[in-house]
Amino acid sequence: MGLSPWLSKASIDKNAEQLGVFAVYLGQYGANRSQQGNTYSTICSKLCAVRWFHRNTAGYDPGVNASHAILLRGTRRFTNPVVKQQPLTARLIRLIFEELDLTQTRHQLLWGGLLLGYFFLLRRSEYLFIGRQFHNYTLRLEAIKFYDNHERLVAPKRAMAVGISLNGAKNNQFGREEMRYHSKSNDSLICPVRAARWVHKAAAVLSTSANDPALSVTQ
């Protein structure tokens, strides 16, 4: 664009103009390989990131004027509304189960992964591939542990609880390890311990190594 990466400390009008150009560019082309325009919320997040970086690095907030707010309102009008997704319920999980054949290894992995994500409230990036890639904090097979009632590590068949460790997440940029636990449920179908067992059973057939993503399919 031929513009300086640093916004002015004094000229609010110039800042509004430059941020406005940036917002329009994001709306039309985005900042991605597919060059698809960003949504209103993404544009606002990136504009806030620019101002935060100035405050954190240069020690000042490059202010903007009223025209900047008007531009953003206009951008919002041309952004498609967010499609709200319905929550995953136990009833829906049972319907999904009816469509699976747990004699098939991949169905075992799918079922176990679905329940782990449900019980441990996992974000997509925390346990699934994103396209053909996965994040470095994706749940690994070795991070799934089985425990008895005395919190001792046991074989999956003897487990009364399951624990997972996550090293980082979308909202944990410093990679702090986080442990999450769930006890065995009284439901013979929807149970976190049984979910982890299905994942381990499928992983054994697929020869998944301990450091691989737990839900990877290597065959």
PDB file of C-alpha atoms in Angstrom:
ATOM      1  CA  MET A   1       0.000   0.000   0.000  1.00  0.00           C
ATOM      2  CA  GLY A   2       3.010   2.280   0.305  1.00  0.00           C
ATOM      3  CA  LEU A   3       2.086   3.377   3.837  1.00  0.00           C
ATOM      4  CA  SER A   4       4.157   3.434   6.995  1.00  0.00           C
ATOM      5  CA  PRO A   5       3.505   0.507   9.371  1.00  0.00           C
ATOM      6  CA  TRP A   6       3.465   2.997  12.268  1.00  0.00           C
ATOM      7  CA  LEU A   7       0.496   5.256  12.879  1.00  0.00           C
ATOM      8  CA  SER A   8       0.943   8.860  13.909  1.00  0.00           C
ATOM      9  CA  LYS A   9       0.922   9.860  17.551  1.00  0.00           C
ATOM     10  CA  ALA A  10      -0.606  13.256  16.766  1.00  0.00           C
ATOM     11  CA  SER A  11      -2.617  13.087  13.521  1.00  0.00           C
ATOM     12  CA  ILE A  12      -5.896  11.343  14.339  1.00  0.00           C
ATOM     13  CA  ASP A  13      -7.346  12.092  10.903  1.00  0.00           C
ATOM     14  CA  LYS A  14      -4.399  10.442   9.175  1.00  0.00           C
ATOM     15  CA  ASN A  15      -4.699   7.414  11.443  1.00  0.00           C
ATOM     16  CA  ALA A  16      -8.394   7.060  10.637  1.00  0.00           C
ATOM     17  CA  GLU A  17      -7.596   7.215   6.930  1.00  0.00           C
ATOM     18  CA  GLN A  18      -4.871   4.585   7.124  1.00  0.00           C
ATOM     19  CA  LEU A  19      -6.876   2.233   9.337  1.00  0.00           C
ATOM     20  CA  GLY A  20      -9.831   2.743   7.026  1.00  0.00           C
ATOM     21  CA  VAL A  21      -7.776   1.668   4.016  1.00  0.00           C
ATOM     22  CA  PHE A  22      -6.614  -1.367   5.975  1.00  0.00           C
ATOM     23  CA  ALA A  23     -10.193  -2.250   6.957  1.00  0.00           C
ATOM     24  CA  VAL A  24     -11.390  -2.015   3.350  1.00  0.00           C
ATOM     25  CA  TYR A  25      -8.501  -4.203   2.210  1.00  0.00           C
ATOM     26  CA  LEU A  26      -9.357  -6.827   4.833  1.00  0.00           C
ATOM     27  CA  GLY A  27     -13.005  -6.738   3.836  1.00  0.00           C
ATOM     28  CA  GLN A  28     -12.184  -7.352   0.177  1.00  0.00           C
ATOM     29  CA  TYR A  29      -9.167  -9.649   0.281  1.00  0.00           C
ATOM     30  CA  GLY A  30      -8.556 -10.671   3.877  1.00  0.00           C
ATOM     31  CA  ALA A  31      -5.147 -11.689   5.129  1.00  0.00           C
ATOM     32  CA  ASN A  32      -5.207 -15.298   4.006  1.00  0.00           C
ATOM     33  CA  ARG A  33      -3.980 -17.466   1.148  1.00  0.00           C
ATOM     34  CA  SER A  34      -7.408 -17.791  -0.420  1.00  0.00           C
ATOM     35  CA  GLN A  35      -7.754 -13.978  -0.455  1.00  0.00           C
ATOM     36  CA  GLN A  36     -11.283 -14.188   0.898  1.00  0.00           C
ATOM     37  CA  GLY A  37     -12.562 -11.102   2.657  1.00  0.00           C
ATOM     38  CA  ASN A  38     -12.663 -11.120   6.439  1.00  0.00           C
ATOM     39  CA  THR A  39     -15.852 -10.771   8.460  1.00  0.00           C
ATOM     40  CA  TYR A  40     -16.695  -7.681  10.480  1.00  0.00           C
ATOM     41  CA  SER A  41     -15.628  -9.257  13.771  1.00  0.00           C
ATOM     42  CA  THR A  42     -12.287 -10.369  12.321  1.00  0.00           C
ATOM     43  CA  ILE A  43     -11.627  -6.907  10.898  1.00  0.00           C
ATOM     44  CA  CYS A  44     -12.356  -5.303  14.281  1.00  0.00           C
ATOM     45  CA  SER A  45     -10.031  -7.776  16.011  1.00  0.00           C
ATOM     46  CA  LYS A  46      -7.185  -6.956  13.634  1.00  0.00           C
ATOM     47  CA  LEU A  47      -7.702  -3.216  13.998  1.00  0.00           C
ATOM     48  CA  CYS A  48      -7.656  -3.594  17.786  1.00  0.00           C
ATOM     49  CA  ALA A  49      -4.456  -5.623  17.478  1.00  0.00           C
ATOM     50  CA  VAL A  50      -2.803  -2.764  15.575  1.00  0.00           C
ATOM     51  CA  ARG A  51      -3.691  -0.268  18.301  1.00  0.00           C
ATOM     52  CA  TRP A  52      -2.647  -2.677  21.057  1.00  0.00           C
ATOM     53  CA  PHE A  53       0.734  -3.236  19.386  1.00  0.00           C
ATOM     54  CA  HIS A  54       1.320   0.510  19.269  1.00  0.00           C
ATOM     55  CA  ARG A  55       0.474   0.866  22.978  1.00  0.00           C
ATOM     56  CA  ASN A  56       2.633  -2.085  23.947  1.00  0.00           C
ATOM     57  CA  THR A  57       5.623  -1.282  21.718  1.00  0.00           C
ATOM     58  CA  ALA A  58       5.642   2.464  21.159  1.00  0.00           C
ATOM     59  CA  GLY A  59       3.851   3.547  24.317  1.00  0.00           C
ATOM     60  CA  TYR A  60       0.947   5.416  22.744  1.00  0.00           C
ATOM     61  CA  ASP A  61      -2.522   4.700  21.386  1.00  0.00           C
ATOM     62  CA  PRO A  62      -3.064   6.017  17.847  1.00  0.00           C
ATOM     63  CA  GLY A  63      -6.552   7.446  18.196  1.00  0.00           C
ATOM     64  CA  VAL A  64      -9.136   7.700  15.410  1.00  0.00           C
ATOM     65  CA  ASN A  65     -12.005  10.044  14.595  1.00  0.00           C
ATOM     66  CA  ALA A  66     -15.740   9.599  14.040  1.00  0.00           C
ATOM     67  CA  SER A  67     -15.320   8.733  10.351  1.00  0.00           C
ATOM     68  CA  HIS A  68     -13.530   5.552  11.376  1.00  0.00           C
ATOM     69  CA  ALA A  69     -16.561   4.389  13.382  1.00  0.00           C
ATOM     70  CA  ILE A  70     -18.855   5.218  10.451  1.00  0.00           C
ATOM     71  CA  LEU A  71     -16.682   3.127   8.137  1.00  0.00           C
ATOM     72  CA  LEU A  72     -16.856   0.155  10.489  1.00  0.00           C
ATOM     73  CA  ARG A  73     -20.636   0.394  10.723  1.00  0.00           C
ATOM     74  CA  GLY A  74     -20.784   0.321   6.940  1.00  0.00           C
ATOM     75  CA  THR A  75     -18.495  -2.704   6.864  1.00  0.00           C
ATOM     76  CA  ARG A  76     -20.783  -4.472   9.290  1.00  0.00           C
ATOM     77  CA  ARG A  77     -23.772  -3.971   7.002  1.00  0.00           C
ATOM     78  CA  PHE A  78     -22.007  -5.803   4.168  1.00  0.00           C
ATOM     79  CA  THR A  79     -20.877  -8.726   6.313  1.00  0.00           C
ATOM     80  CA  ASN A  80     -23.011 -11.851   6.211  1.00  0.00           C
ATOM     81  CA  PRO A  81     -24.708 -12.547   9.550  1.00  0.00           C
ATOM     82  CA  VAL A  82     -23.082 -15.136  11.778  1.00  0.00           C
ATOM     83  CA  VAL A  83     -24.713 -18.545  11.470  1.00  0.00           C
ATOM     84  CA  LYS A  84     -25.388 -19.636  15.038  1.00  0.00           C
ATOM     85  CA  GLN A  85     -24.778 -23.301  15.701  1.00  0.00           C
ATOM     86  CA  GLN A  86     -26.991 -25.355  17.943  1.00  0.00           C
ATOM     87  CA  PRO A  87     -25.447 -26.923  21.066  1.00  0.00           C
ATOM     88  CA  LEU A  88     -24.532 -30.594  20.992  1.00  0.00           C
ATOM     89  CA  THR A  89     -27.010 -32.498  23.141  1.00  0.00           C
ATOM     90  CA  ALA A  90     -27.058 -36.033  24.522  1.00  0.00           C
ATOM     91  CA  ARG A  91     -30.020 -36.801  22.276  1.00  0.00           C
ATOM     92  CA  LEU A  92     -28.081 -35.746  19.194  1.00  0.00           C
ATOM     93  CA  ILE A  93     -25.095 -37.814  20.303  1.00  0.00           C
ATOM     94  CA  ARG A  94     -27.312 -40.894  20.538  1.00  0.00           C
ATOM     95  CA  LEU A  95     -28.628 -40.253  17.034  1.00  0.00           C
ATOM     96  CA  ILE A  96     -25.060 -40.043  15.753  1.00  0.00           C
ATOM     97  CA  PHE A  97     -24.241 -43.325  17.496  1.00  0.00           C
ATOM     98  CA  GLU A  98     -27.041 -45.073  15.614  1.00  0.00           C
ATOM     99  CA  GLU A  99     -25.301 -44.205  12.338  1.00  0.00           C
ATOM    100  CA  LEU A 100     -21.946 -45.670  13.371  1.00  0.00           C
ATOM    101  CA  ASP A 101     -20.560 -49.179  13.103  1.00  0.00           C
ATOM    102  CA  LEU A 102     -18.165 -49.651  15.993  1.00  0.00           C
ATOM    103  CA  THR A 103     -16.679 -52.765  14.419  1.00  0.00           C
ATOM    104  CA  GLN A 104     -14.893 -50.332  12.088  1.00  0.00           C
ATOM    105  CA  THR A 105     -11.733 -48.743  13.418  1.00  0.00           C
ATOM    106  CA  ARG A 106     -12.383 -45.297  11.989  1.00  0.00           C
ATOM    107  CA  HIS A 107     -15.871 -45.262  13.487  1.00  0.00           C
ATOM    108  CA  GLN A 108     -14.372 -46.151  16.857  1.00  0.00           C
ATOM    109  CA  LEU A 109     -12.005 -43.205  16.545  1.00  0.00           C
ATOM    110  CA  LEU A 110     -14.822 -40.905  15.444  1.00  0.00           C
ATOM    111  CA  TRP A 111     -17.074 -41.943  18.326  1.00  0.00           C
ATOM    112  CA  GLY A 112     -14.352 -41.684  20.939  1.00  0.00           C
ATOM    113  CA  GLY A 113     -13.192 -38.310  19.629  1.00  0.00           C
ATOM    114  CA  LEU A 114     -16.732 -36.949  19.566  1.00  0.00           C
ATOM    115  CA  LEU A 115     -17.299 -37.851  23.208  1.00  0.00           C
ATOM    116  CA  LEU A 116     -13.910 -36.546  24.355  1.00  0.00           C
ATOM    117  CA  GLY A 117     -14.625 -33.217  22.699  1.00  0.00           C
ATOM    118  CA  TYR A 118     -18.087 -33.179  24.297  1.00  0.00           C
ATOM    119  CA  PHE A 119     -17.007 -33.960  27.855  1.00  0.00           C
ATOM    120  CA  PHE A 120     -13.769 -31.965  27.936  1.00  0.00           C
ATOM    121  CA  LEU A 121     -15.171 -28.962  26.036  1.00  0.00           C
ATOM    122  CA  LEU A 122     -12.375 -29.107  23.483  1.00  0.00           C
ATOM    123  CA  ARG A 123     -12.005 -26.523  20.771  1.00  0.00           C
ATOM    124  CA  ARG A 124     -11.710 -27.906  17.270  1.00  0.00           C
ATOM    125  CA  SER A 125      -8.020 -26.985  17.072  1.00  0.00           C
ATOM    126  CA  GLU A 126      -7.302 -28.770  20.367  1.00  0.00           C
ATOM    127  CA  TYR A 127      -8.025 -32.251  19.059  1.00  0.00           C
ATOM    128  CA  LEU A 128      -8.828 -32.189  15.327  1.00  0.00           C
ATOM    129  CA  PHE A 129      -6.856 -31.629  12.161  1.00  0.00           C
ATOM    130  CA  ILE A 130      -7.466 -28.243  10.541  1.00  0.00           C
ATOM    131  CA  GLY A 131      -7.365 -29.178   6.890  1.00  0.00           C
ATOM    132  CA  ARG A 132      -4.287 -31.382   6.577  1.00  0.00           C
ATOM    133  CA  GLN A 133      -2.443 -29.794   9.465  1.00  0.00           C
ATOM    134  CA  PHE A 134      -2.732 -29.709  13.228  1.00  0.00           C
ATOM    135  CA  HIS A 135      -1.553 -27.297  15.895  1.00  0.00           C
ATOM    136  CA  ASN A 136       1.371 -28.110  18.161  1.00  0.00           C
ATOM    137  CA  TYR A 137      -1.019 -28.115  21.137  1.00  0.00           C
ATOM    138  CA  THR A 138      -3.332 -30.735  19.628  1.00  0.00           C
ATOM    139  CA  LEU A 139      -4.245 -33.541  22.037  1.00  0.00           C
ATOM    140  CA  ARG A 140      -1.656 -36.342  21.765  1.00  0.00           C
ATOM    141  CA  LEU A 141      -2.315 -40.007  22.394  1.00  0.00           C
ATOM    142  CA  GLU A 142       0.164 -40.055  25.294  1.00  0.00           C
ATOM    143  CA  ALA A 143      -1.768 -37.208  26.940  1.00  0.00           C
ATOM    144  CA  ILE A 144      -4.767 -39.477  27.611  1.00  0.00           C
ATOM    145  CA  LYS A 145      -4.346 -41.237  30.965  1.00  0.00           C
ATOM    146  CA  PHE A 146      -6.529 -43.729  32.827  1.00  0.00           C
ATOM    147  CA  TYR A 147      -6.923 -43.719  36.622  1.00  0.00           C
ATOM    148  CA  ASP A 148      -8.565 -45.806  39.325  1.00  0.00           C
ATOM    149  CA  ASN A 149     -10.475 -44.472  42.333  1.00  0.00           C
ATOM    150  CA  HIS A 150      -7.194 -43.827  44.142  1.00  0.00           C
ATOM    151  CA  GLU A 151      -5.840 -41.677  41.307  1.00  0.00           C
ATOM    152  CA  ARG A 152      -3.336 -44.332  40.269  1.00  0.00           C
ATOM    153  CA  LEU A 153      -2.527 -44.990  36.629  1.00  0.00           C
ATOM    154  CA  VAL A 154      -4.190 -48.186  35.442  1.00  0.00           C
ATOM    155  CA  ALA A 155      -4.997 -50.062  32.251  1.00  0.00           C
ATOM    156  CA  PRO A 156      -7.973 -48.700  30.271  1.00  0.00           C
ATOM    157  CA  LYS A 157     -10.250 -51.623  31.236  1.00  0.00           C
ATOM    158  CA  ARG A 158      -9.757 -50.938  34.961  1.00  0.00           C
ATOM    159  CA  ALA A 159     -10.156 -47.172  34.735  1.00  0.00           C
ATOM    160  CA  MET A 160     -12.704 -45.252  36.763  1.00  0.00           C
ATOM    161  CA  ALA A 161     -11.567 -41.851  35.499  1.00  0.00           C
ATOM    162  CA  VAL A 162      -9.765 -40.375  32.534  1.00  0.00           C
ATOM    163  CA  GLY A 163      -7.471 -37.367  32.387  1.00  0.00           C
ATOM    164  CA  ILE A 164      -6.040 -35.412  29.480  1.00  0.00           C
ATOM    165  CA  SER A 165      -3.205 -32.908  29.390  1.00  0.00           C
ATOM    166  CA  LEU A 166      -3.151 -29.996  26.957  1.00  0.00           C
ATOM    167  CA  ASN A 167       0.048 -28.071  26.291  1.00  0.00           C
ATOM    168  CA  GLY A 168      -1.298 -24.778  25.074  1.00  0.00           C
ATOM    169  CA  ALA A 169      -4.504 -23.764  23.323  1.00  0.00           C
ATOM    170  CA  LYS A 170      -5.925 -20.968  21.234  1.00  0.00           C
ATOM    171  CA  ASN A 171      -6.305 -18.886  24.402  1.00  0.00           C
ATOM    172  CA  ASN A 172      -3.119 -20.218  26.018  1.00  0.00           C
ATOM    173  CA  GLN A 173      -0.339 -18.868  23.848  1.00  0.00           C
ATOM    174  CA  PHE A 174       2.461 -19.646  26.320  1.00  0.00           C
ATOM    175  CA  GLY A 175       1.922 -23.401  26.248  1.00  0.00           C
ATOM    176  CA  ARG A 176       1.144 -23.875  29.940  1.00  0.00           C
ATOM    177  CA  GLU A 177       0.127 -27.449  30.638  1.00  0.00           C
ATOM    178  CA  GLU A 178      -3.494 -27.853  31.655  1.00  0.00           C
ATOM    179  CA  MET A 179      -4.935 -31.039  33.149  1.00  0.00           C
ATOM    180  CA  ARG A 180      -8.594 -31.974  32.866  1.00  0.00           C
ATOM    181  CA  TYR A 181     -10.309 -34.974  34.438  1.00  0.00           C
ATOM    182  CA  HIS A 182     -13.633 -36.776  34.193  1.00  0.00           C
ATOM    183  CA  SER A 183     -14.965 -39.721  36.150  1.00  0.00           C
ATOM    184  CA  LYS A 184     -16.745 -42.657  34.620  1.00  0.00           C
ATOM    185  CA  SER A 185     -20.425 -41.948  34.060  1.00  0.00           C
ATOM    186  CA  ASN A 186     -23.364 -44.232  34.793  1.00  0.00           C
ATOM    187  CA  ASP A 187     -24.433 -44.054  31.164  1.00  0.00           C
ATOM    188  CA  SER A 188     -23.360 -47.156  29.258  1.00  0.00           C
ATOM    189  CA  LEU A 189     -23.114 -45.166  26.028  1.00  0.00           C
ATOM    190  CA  ILE A 190     -22.146 -41.568  26.775  1.00  0.00           C
ATOM    191  CA  CYS A 191     -19.129 -41.877  29.037  1.00  0.00           C
ATOM    192  CA  PRO A 192     -15.745 -40.093  28.971  1.00  0.00           C
ATOM    193  CA  VAL A 193     -13.816 -43.174  30.122  1.00  0.00           C
ATOM    194  CA  ARG A 194     -15.370 -45.370  27.452  1.00  0.00           C
ATOM    195  CA  ALA A 195     -14.687 -42.623  24.920  1.00  0.00           C
ATOM    196  CA  ALA A 196     -10.986 -42.685  25.750  1.00  0.00           C
ATOM    197  CA  ARG A 197     -10.998 -46.480  25.523  1.00  0.00           C
ATOM    198  CA  TRP A 198     -12.401 -46.322  21.987  1.00  0.00           C
ATOM    199  CA  VAL A 199      -9.673 -43.882  21.010  1.00  0.00           C
ATOM    200  CA  HIS A 200      -6.964 -46.140  22.444  1.00  0.00           C
ATOM    201  CA  LYS A 201      -8.454 -49.226  20.820  1.00  0.00           C
ATOM    202  CA  ALA A 202      -8.525 -47.584  17.399  1.00  0.00           C
ATOM    203  CA  ALA A 203      -5.043 -46.130  17.892  1.00  0.00           C
ATOM    204  CA  ALA A 204      -3.642 -49.613  18.516  1.00  0.00           C
ATOM    205  CA  VAL A 205      -5.038 -50.852  15.200  1.00  0.00           C
ATOM    206  CA  LEU A 206      -3.873 -47.739  13.350  1.00  0.00           C
ATOM    207  CA  SER A 207      -0.388 -47.944  14.905  1.00  0.00           C
ATOM    208  CA  THR A 208      -0.645 -44.411  16.232  1.00  0.00           C
ATOM    209  CA  SER A 209       2.518 -43.478  18.120  1.00  0.00           C
ATOM    210  CA  ALA A 210       2.360 -41.918  21.573  1.00  0.00           C
ATOM    211  CA  ASN A 211       3.393 -38.480  20.315  1.00  0.00           C
ATOM    212  CA  ASP A 212       0.938 -38.437  17.402  1.00  0.00           C
ATOM    213  CA  PRO A 213      -2.383 -36.584  17.597  1.00  0.00           C
ATOM    214  CA  ALA A 214      -4.814 -38.893  19.372  1.00  0.00           C
ATOM    215  CA  LEU A 215      -7.300 -38.821  16.507  1.00  0.00           C
ATOM    216  CA  SER A 216      -4.818 -39.207  13.654  1.00  0.00           C
ATOM    217  CA  VAL A 217      -5.516 -41.803  10.980  1.00  0.00           C
ATOM    218  CA  THR A 218      -2.242 -43.262   9.750  1.00  0.00           C
ATOM    219  CA  GLN A 219      -3.614 -46.147   7.706  1.00  0.00           C
TER     220      GLN A 219
END
